[in-house]
Tab-separated table of C-alpha atoms in Angstrom:
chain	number	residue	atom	x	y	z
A	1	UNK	CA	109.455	120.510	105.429
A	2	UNK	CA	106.881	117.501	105.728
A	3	UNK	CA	107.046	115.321	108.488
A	4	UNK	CA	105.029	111.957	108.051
A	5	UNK	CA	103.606	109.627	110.575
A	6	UNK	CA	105.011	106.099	110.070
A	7	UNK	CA	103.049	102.587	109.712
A	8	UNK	CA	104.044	100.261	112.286
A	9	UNK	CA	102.338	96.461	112.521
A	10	UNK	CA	100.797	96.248	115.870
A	11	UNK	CA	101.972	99.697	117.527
A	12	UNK	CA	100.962	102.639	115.278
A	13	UNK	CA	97.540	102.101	114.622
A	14	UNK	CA	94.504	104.238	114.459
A	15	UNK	CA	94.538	104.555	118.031
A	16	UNK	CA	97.759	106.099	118.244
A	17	UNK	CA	97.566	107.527	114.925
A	18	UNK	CA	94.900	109.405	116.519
A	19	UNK	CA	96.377	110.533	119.551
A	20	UNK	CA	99.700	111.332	117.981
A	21	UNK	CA	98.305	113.674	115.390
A	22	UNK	CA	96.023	115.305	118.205
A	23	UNK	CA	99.460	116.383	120.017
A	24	UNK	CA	100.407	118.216	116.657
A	25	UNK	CA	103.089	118.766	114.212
A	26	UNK	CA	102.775	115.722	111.822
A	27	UNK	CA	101.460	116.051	107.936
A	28	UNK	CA	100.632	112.871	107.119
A	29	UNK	CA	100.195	109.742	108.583
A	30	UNK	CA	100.638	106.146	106.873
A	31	UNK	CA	98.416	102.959	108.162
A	32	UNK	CA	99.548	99.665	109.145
A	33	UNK	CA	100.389	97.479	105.661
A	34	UNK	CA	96.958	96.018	104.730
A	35	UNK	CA	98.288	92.324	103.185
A	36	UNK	CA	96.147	91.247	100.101
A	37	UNK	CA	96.559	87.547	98.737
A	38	UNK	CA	94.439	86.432	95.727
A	39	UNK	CA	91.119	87.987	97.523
A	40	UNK	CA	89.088	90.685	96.959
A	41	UNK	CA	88.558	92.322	100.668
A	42	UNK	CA	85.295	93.326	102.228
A	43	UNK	CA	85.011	96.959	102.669
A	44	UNK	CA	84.843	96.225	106.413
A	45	UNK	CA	88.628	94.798	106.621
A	46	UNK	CA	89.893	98.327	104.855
A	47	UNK	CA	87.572	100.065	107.757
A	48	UNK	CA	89.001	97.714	110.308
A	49	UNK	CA	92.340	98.978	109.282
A	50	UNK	CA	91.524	102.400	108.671
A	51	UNK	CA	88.612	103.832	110.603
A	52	UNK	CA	89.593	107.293	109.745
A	53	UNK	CA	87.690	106.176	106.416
A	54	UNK	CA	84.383	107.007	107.934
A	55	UNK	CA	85.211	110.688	108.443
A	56	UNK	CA	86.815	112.021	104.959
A	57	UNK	CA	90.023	109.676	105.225
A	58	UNK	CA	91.504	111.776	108.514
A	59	UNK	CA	92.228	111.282	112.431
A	60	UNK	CA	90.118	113.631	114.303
A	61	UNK	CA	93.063	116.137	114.326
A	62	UNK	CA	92.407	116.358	110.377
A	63	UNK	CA	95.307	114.970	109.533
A	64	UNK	CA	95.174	112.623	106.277
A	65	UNK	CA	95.816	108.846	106.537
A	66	UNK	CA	97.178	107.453	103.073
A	67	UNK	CA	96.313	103.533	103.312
A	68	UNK	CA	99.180	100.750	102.839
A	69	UNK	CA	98.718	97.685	101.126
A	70	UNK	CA	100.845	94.945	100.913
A	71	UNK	CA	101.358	91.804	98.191
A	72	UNK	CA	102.993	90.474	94.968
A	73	UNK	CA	100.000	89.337	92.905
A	74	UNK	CA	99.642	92.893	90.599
A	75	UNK	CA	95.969	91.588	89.189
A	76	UNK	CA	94.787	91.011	93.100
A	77	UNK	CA	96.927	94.261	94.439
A	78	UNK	CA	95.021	96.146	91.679
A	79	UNK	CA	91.501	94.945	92.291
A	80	UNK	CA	92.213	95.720	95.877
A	81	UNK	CA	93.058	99.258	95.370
A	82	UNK	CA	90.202	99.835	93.625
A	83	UNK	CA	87.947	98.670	95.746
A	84	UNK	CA	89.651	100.597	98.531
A	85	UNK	CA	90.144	104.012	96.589
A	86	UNK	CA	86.035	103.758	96.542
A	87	UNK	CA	86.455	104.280	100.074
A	88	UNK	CA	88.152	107.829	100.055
A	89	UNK	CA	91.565	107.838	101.255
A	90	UNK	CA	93.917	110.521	101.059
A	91	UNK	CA	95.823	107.971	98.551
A	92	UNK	CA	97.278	104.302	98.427
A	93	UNK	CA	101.129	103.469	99.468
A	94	UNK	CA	102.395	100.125	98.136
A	95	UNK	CA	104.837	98.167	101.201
A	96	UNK	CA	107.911	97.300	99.791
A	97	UNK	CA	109.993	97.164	102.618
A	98	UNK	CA	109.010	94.690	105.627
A	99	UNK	CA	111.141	92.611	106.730
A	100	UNK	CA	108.511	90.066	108.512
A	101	UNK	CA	109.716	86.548	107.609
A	102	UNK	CA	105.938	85.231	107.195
A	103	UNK	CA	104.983	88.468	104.802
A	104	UNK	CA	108.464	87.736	103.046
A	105	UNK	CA	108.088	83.883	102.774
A	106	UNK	CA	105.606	84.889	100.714
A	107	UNK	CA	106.940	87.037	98.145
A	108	UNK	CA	105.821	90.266	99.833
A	109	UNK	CA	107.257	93.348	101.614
A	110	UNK	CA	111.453	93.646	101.227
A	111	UNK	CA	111.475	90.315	99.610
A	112	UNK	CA	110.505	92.093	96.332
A	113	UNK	CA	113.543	93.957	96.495
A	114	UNK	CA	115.221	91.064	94.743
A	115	UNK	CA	112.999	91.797	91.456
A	116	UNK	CA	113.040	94.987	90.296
A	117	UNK	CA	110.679	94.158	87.441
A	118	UNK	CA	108.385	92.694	89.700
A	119	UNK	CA	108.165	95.758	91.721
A	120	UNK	CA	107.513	97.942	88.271
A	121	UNK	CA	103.923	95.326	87.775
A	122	UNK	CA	102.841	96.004	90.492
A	123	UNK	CA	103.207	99.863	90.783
A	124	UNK	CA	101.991	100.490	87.466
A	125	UNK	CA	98.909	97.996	88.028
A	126	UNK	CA	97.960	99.996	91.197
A	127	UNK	CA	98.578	103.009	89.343
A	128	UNK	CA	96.109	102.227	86.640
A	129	UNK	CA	93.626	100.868	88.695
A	130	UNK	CA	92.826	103.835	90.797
A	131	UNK	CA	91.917	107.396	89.336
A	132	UNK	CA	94.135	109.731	88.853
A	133	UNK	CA	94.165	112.438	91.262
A	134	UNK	CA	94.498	109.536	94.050
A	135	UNK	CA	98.322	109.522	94.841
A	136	UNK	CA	100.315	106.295	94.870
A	137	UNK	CA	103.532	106.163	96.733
A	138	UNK	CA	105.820	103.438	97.371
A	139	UNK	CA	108.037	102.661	100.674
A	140	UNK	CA	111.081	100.708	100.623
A	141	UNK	CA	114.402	99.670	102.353
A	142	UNK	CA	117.701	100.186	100.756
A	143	UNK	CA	117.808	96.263	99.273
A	144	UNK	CA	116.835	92.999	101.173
A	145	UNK	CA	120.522	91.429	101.957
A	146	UNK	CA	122.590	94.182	100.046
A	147	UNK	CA	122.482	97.378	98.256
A	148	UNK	CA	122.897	96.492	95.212
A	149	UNK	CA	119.470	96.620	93.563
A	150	UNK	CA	118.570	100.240	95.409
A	151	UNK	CA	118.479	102.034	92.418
A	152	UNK	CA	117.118	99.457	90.318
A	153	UNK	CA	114.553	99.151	92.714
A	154	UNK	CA	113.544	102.894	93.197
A	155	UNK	CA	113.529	103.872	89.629
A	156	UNK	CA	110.712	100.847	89.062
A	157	UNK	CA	108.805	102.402	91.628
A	158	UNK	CA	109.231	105.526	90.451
A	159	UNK	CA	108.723	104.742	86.408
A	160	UNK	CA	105.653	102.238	87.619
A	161	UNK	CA	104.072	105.256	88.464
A	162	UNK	CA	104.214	106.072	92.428
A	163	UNK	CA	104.433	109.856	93.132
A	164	UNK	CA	106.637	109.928	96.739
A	165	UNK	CA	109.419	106.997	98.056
A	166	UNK	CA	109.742	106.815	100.976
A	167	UNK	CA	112.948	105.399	102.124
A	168	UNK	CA	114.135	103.369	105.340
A	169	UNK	CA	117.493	103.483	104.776
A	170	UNK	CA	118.720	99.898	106.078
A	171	UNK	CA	118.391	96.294	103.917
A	172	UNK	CA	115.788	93.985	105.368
A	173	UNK	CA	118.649	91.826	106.777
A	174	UNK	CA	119.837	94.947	109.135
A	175	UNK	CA	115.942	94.528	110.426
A	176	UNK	CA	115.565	97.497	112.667
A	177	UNK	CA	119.412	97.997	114.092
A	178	UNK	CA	121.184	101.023	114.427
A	179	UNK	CA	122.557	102.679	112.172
A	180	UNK	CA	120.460	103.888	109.624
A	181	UNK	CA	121.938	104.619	106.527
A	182	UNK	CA	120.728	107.790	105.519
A	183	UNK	CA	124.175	108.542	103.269
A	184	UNK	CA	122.819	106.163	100.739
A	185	UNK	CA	119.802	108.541	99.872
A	186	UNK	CA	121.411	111.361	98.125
A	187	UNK	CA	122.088	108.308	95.068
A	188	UNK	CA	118.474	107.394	95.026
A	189	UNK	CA	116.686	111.093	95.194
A	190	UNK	CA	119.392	111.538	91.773
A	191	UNK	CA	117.979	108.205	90.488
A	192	UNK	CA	114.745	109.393	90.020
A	193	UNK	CA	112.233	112.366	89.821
A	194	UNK	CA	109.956	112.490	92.734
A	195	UNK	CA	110.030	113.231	96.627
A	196	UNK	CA	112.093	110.814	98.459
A	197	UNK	CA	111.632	110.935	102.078
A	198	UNK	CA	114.178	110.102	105.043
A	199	UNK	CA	112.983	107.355	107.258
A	200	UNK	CA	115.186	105.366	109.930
A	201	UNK	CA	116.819	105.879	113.539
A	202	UNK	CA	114.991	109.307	113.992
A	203	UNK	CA	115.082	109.423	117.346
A	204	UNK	CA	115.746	113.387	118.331
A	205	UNK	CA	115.665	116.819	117.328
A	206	UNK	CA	119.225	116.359	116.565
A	207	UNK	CA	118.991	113.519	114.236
A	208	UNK	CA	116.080	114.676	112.353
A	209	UNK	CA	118.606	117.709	111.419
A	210	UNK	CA	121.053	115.436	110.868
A	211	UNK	CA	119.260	113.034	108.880
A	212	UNK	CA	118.265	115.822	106.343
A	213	UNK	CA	121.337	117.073	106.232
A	214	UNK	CA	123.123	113.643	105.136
A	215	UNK	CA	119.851	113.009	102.930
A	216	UNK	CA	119.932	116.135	101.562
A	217	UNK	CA	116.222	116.655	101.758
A	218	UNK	CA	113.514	117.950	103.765
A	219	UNK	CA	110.697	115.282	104.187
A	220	UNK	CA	111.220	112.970	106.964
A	221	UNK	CA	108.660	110.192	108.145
A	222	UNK	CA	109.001	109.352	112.182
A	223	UNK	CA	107.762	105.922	113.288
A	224	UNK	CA	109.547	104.731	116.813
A	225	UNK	CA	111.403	107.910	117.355
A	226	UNK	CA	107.748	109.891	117.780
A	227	UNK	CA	105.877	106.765	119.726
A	228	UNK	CA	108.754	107.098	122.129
A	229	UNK	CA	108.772	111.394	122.388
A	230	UNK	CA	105.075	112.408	120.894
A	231	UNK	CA	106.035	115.579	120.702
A	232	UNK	CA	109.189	114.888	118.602
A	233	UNK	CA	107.282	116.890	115.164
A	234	UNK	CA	106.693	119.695	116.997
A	235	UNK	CA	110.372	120.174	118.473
A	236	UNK	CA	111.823	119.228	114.964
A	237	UNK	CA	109.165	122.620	113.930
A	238	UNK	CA	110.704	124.781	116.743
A	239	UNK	CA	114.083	124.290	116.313
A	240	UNK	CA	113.440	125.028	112.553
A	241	UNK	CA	111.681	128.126	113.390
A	242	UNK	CA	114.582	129.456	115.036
A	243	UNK	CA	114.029	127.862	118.965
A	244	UNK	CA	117.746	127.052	120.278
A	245	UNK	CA	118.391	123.269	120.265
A	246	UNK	CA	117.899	122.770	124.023
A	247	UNK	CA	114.545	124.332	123.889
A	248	UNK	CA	112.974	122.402	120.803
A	249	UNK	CA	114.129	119.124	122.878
A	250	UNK	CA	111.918	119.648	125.718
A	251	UNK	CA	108.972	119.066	123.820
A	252	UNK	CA	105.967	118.034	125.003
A	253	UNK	CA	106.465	117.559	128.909
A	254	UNK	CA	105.179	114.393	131.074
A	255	UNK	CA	102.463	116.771	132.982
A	256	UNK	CA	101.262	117.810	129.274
A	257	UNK	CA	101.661	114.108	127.707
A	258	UNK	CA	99.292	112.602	130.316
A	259	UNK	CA	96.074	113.978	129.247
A	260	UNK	CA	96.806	112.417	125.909
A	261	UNK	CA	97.810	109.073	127.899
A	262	UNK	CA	94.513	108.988	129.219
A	263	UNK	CA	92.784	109.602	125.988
A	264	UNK	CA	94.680	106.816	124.449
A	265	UNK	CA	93.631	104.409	127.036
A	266	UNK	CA	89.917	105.247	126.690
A	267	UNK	CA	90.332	104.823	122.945
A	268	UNK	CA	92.214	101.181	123.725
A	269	UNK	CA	88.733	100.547	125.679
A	270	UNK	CA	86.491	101.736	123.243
A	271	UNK	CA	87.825	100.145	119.892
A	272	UNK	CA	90.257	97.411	120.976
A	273	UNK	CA	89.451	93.531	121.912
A	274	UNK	CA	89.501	92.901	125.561
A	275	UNK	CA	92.700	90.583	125.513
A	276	UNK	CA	94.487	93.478	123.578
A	277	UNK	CA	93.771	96.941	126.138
A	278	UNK	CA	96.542	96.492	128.932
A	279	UNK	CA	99.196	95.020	127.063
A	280	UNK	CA	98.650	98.260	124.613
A	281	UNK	CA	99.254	100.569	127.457
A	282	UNK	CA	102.283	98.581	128.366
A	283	UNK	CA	103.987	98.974	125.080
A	284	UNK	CA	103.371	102.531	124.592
A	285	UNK	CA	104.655	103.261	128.146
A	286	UNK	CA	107.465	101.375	127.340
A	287	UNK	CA	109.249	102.938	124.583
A	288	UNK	CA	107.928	106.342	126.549
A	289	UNK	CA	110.693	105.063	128.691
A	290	UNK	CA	113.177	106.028	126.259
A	291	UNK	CA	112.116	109.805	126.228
A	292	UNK	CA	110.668	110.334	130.295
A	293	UNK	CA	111.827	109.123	133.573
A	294	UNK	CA	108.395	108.982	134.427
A	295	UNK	CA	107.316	107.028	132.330
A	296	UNK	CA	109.571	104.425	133.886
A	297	UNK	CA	107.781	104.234	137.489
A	298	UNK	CA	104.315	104.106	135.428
A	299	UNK	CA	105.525	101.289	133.586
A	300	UNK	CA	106.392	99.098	136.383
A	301	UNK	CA	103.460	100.184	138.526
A	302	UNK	CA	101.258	99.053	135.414
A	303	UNK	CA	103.845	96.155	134.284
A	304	UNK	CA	101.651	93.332	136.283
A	305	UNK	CA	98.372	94.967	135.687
A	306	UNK	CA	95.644	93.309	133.568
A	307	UNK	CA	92.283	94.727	135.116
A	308	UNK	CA	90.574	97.466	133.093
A	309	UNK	CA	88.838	98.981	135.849
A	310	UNK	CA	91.998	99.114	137.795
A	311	UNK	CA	93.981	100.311	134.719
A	312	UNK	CA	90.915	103.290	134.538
A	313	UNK	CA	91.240	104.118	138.339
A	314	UNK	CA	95.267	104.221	138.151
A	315	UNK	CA	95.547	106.899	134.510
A	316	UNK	CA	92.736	109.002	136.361
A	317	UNK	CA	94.947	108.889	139.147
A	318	UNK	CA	97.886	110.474	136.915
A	319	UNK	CA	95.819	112.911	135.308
A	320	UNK	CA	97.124	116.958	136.215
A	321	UNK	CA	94.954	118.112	138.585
C-alpha cells in the first residue's frame, strides 16, 4: 500500500505538509502546482514553494516531497524542470487536473484534458529534460466536461513518459462534489502500464477500503480527507494490519492532535506573511470540524481573532498539560 499526501492551492503547503507527515503514516507528499508561463523561474520561487528543497527534498519527518508544476508551453515547462531538478527533488509531477478557471483560461491544469496530444508534448518534453533516475508523474481528473477523452488522455501521459497517474476521479466540471468516481479507474489502470493511484472523496477509514476496492488498487493519495482527520494514514495502516474497523477510526485523538496544532501555528508565525497567520489557523480548524467536536468550540473561540500574541496565549492555553 502507498498512501500519498495531496497538493492543495492555499491549504496543503509546506507548513502542513510538515506537520502532517510529522503525525505519521503518509509516503509521499505532492507540493502545491508551481504555474510556469513563458519564464524561466528563479531558484528562489521553486524554494518558496518547496522549502523542503534545502534539506535533501523532505519535511522534517523524512518524508519526500515530489514538486508540481503546472503549464501548456512544453519548451518553457521543460526549461523549468530542469532548472528545478538541479534543485534535488524527490521527482517532478506535471498538473493536469485543476479546475481553477484563471489556470484553465489559460490553457493549463484540466483544460488540457481536451487535447490529448497536447498532453503527450508536454510529458515527453519534461521527460527529456530532466535525468533519468528523476521520476515524472502526471495527475489528472477523469476529463474536463465528460469522460470521454480519459483514456486518451492517460495513455499520453503514460506513453509521454510519466512513471505514476494519479487519478481524481471526477471531470473538472464536477469541481470538488461528491461523489467521486472511483468505478471509472479499473478502465484506465487497463489502459496503460504504470501505477495509477485513487484520489477523490477519501474521507474515512471506510472509504479508503472502499475506494481500493472499486479501484482495484492499492495506492491512494489523501488531500481534504487527511487535513480534516490527520491521523487518517495511520488508521487506514491499522485497520490493514488487522485493527477492527472501530479501532483504526479513532485515530489520532484531540488531546494527541493539539501538540501538533501548536506546532503548526508556530510554523504559520515563523514562515508565513503577517496578513496570512490567523486566517491559516482558521481554515485548518475548520475542516478539523468535520473529524472533532472540539475542534468546533476552538473554531468559534478563534473565529473573530486576528492578534498573534493573543492567538499564541490561547493554543498554549490548549496544550495537554
Amino acid at each position: 500500500m502507498t498512501l500519498l499526501l495531496a497538493p492543495m492551492e492555499g491549504l496543503l503547503d509546506f507548513v502542513l505538509r510538515d506537520v502532517l507527515t510529522r503525525v505519521g503514516g503518509v509516503d509521499r507528499c505532492v507540493s502545491e502546482f508551481i504555474r510556469i508561463t513563458d519564464s524561466l523561474l528563479p531558484d528562489k520561487v521553486f524554494l518558496r514553494y518547496i522549502p523542503e528543497l534545502n534539506h535533501g527534498g523532505r519535511t522534517r519527518a523524512g518524508v519526500p516531497v515530489r514538486a508540481q508544476l503546472l503549464g501548456s508551453d512544453p519548451v518553457s515547462m521543460a526549461e523549468n524542470a530542469a532548472r528545478l531538478a538541479a534543485l534535488g527533488p524527490e521527482g517532478i509531477d506535471l498538473n493536469f487536473g485543476c479546475p481553477a478557471k484563471v489556470v484553465n483560461r489559460h490553457g493549463g491544469g484540466a483544460a488540457l484534458l481536451r487535447e490529448p496530444e497536447r498532453i503527450a508534448t508536454v510529458v515527453s518534453a519534461v521527460r527529456r529534460a530532466v535525468p533519468a533516475h528523476l521520476p515524472v508523474s502526471a495527475k489528472m481528473r477523469l476529463g474536463y466536461d465528460d469522460t470521454s477523452l480519459t483514456l486518451e488522455c492517460a495513455r499520453a501521459m503514460a506513453e509521454g513518459g510519466a512513471c505514476e497517474l494519479v487519478v481524481h476521479a471526477r471531470t473538472k466540471t464536477d469541481g470538488y462534489r461528491p461523489p467521486a468516481y472511483w468505478e471509472q479507474i479499473p478502465a484506465i489502470r487497463a489502459a496503460v502500464a504504470i501505477p495509477v493511484v485513487a484520489n477523490g472523496e477519501i474521507w474515512t477509514v471506510a472509504d479508503a477500503q472502499r475506494c481500493r476496492e472499486v479501484s482495484g488498487g492499492q495506492a491512494l493519495m489523501l488531500g481534504r480527507g487527511i487535513v480534516a482527520d490527520p491521523g487518517l494514514a495511520l488508521a487506514i495502516r491499522a485497520a490493514d494490519a488487522g485493527r477492527t474497523e472501530a479501532e483504526a477510526e479513532a485515530g489520532l485523538p484531540w488531546a494527541a492532535l493539539l501538540p501538533h496544532i501548536a506546532d503548526f501555528w508556530q510554523l504559520v508565525c515563523d514562515d508565513l506573511e503577517p496578513r496570512q497567520r490567523a486566517g491559516r489557523l482558521k481554515q485548518w480548524l475548520n475542516l478539523l470540524r468535520r473529524r472533532y467536536p472540539e475542534a468546533e468550540a476552538a473554531y468559534q473561540h478563534v473565529r473573530t481573532m486576528t492578534d498573534q500574541q493573543a492567538i499564541t496565549a490561547w493554543v498554549a492555553q490548549q496544550q495537554p498539560r
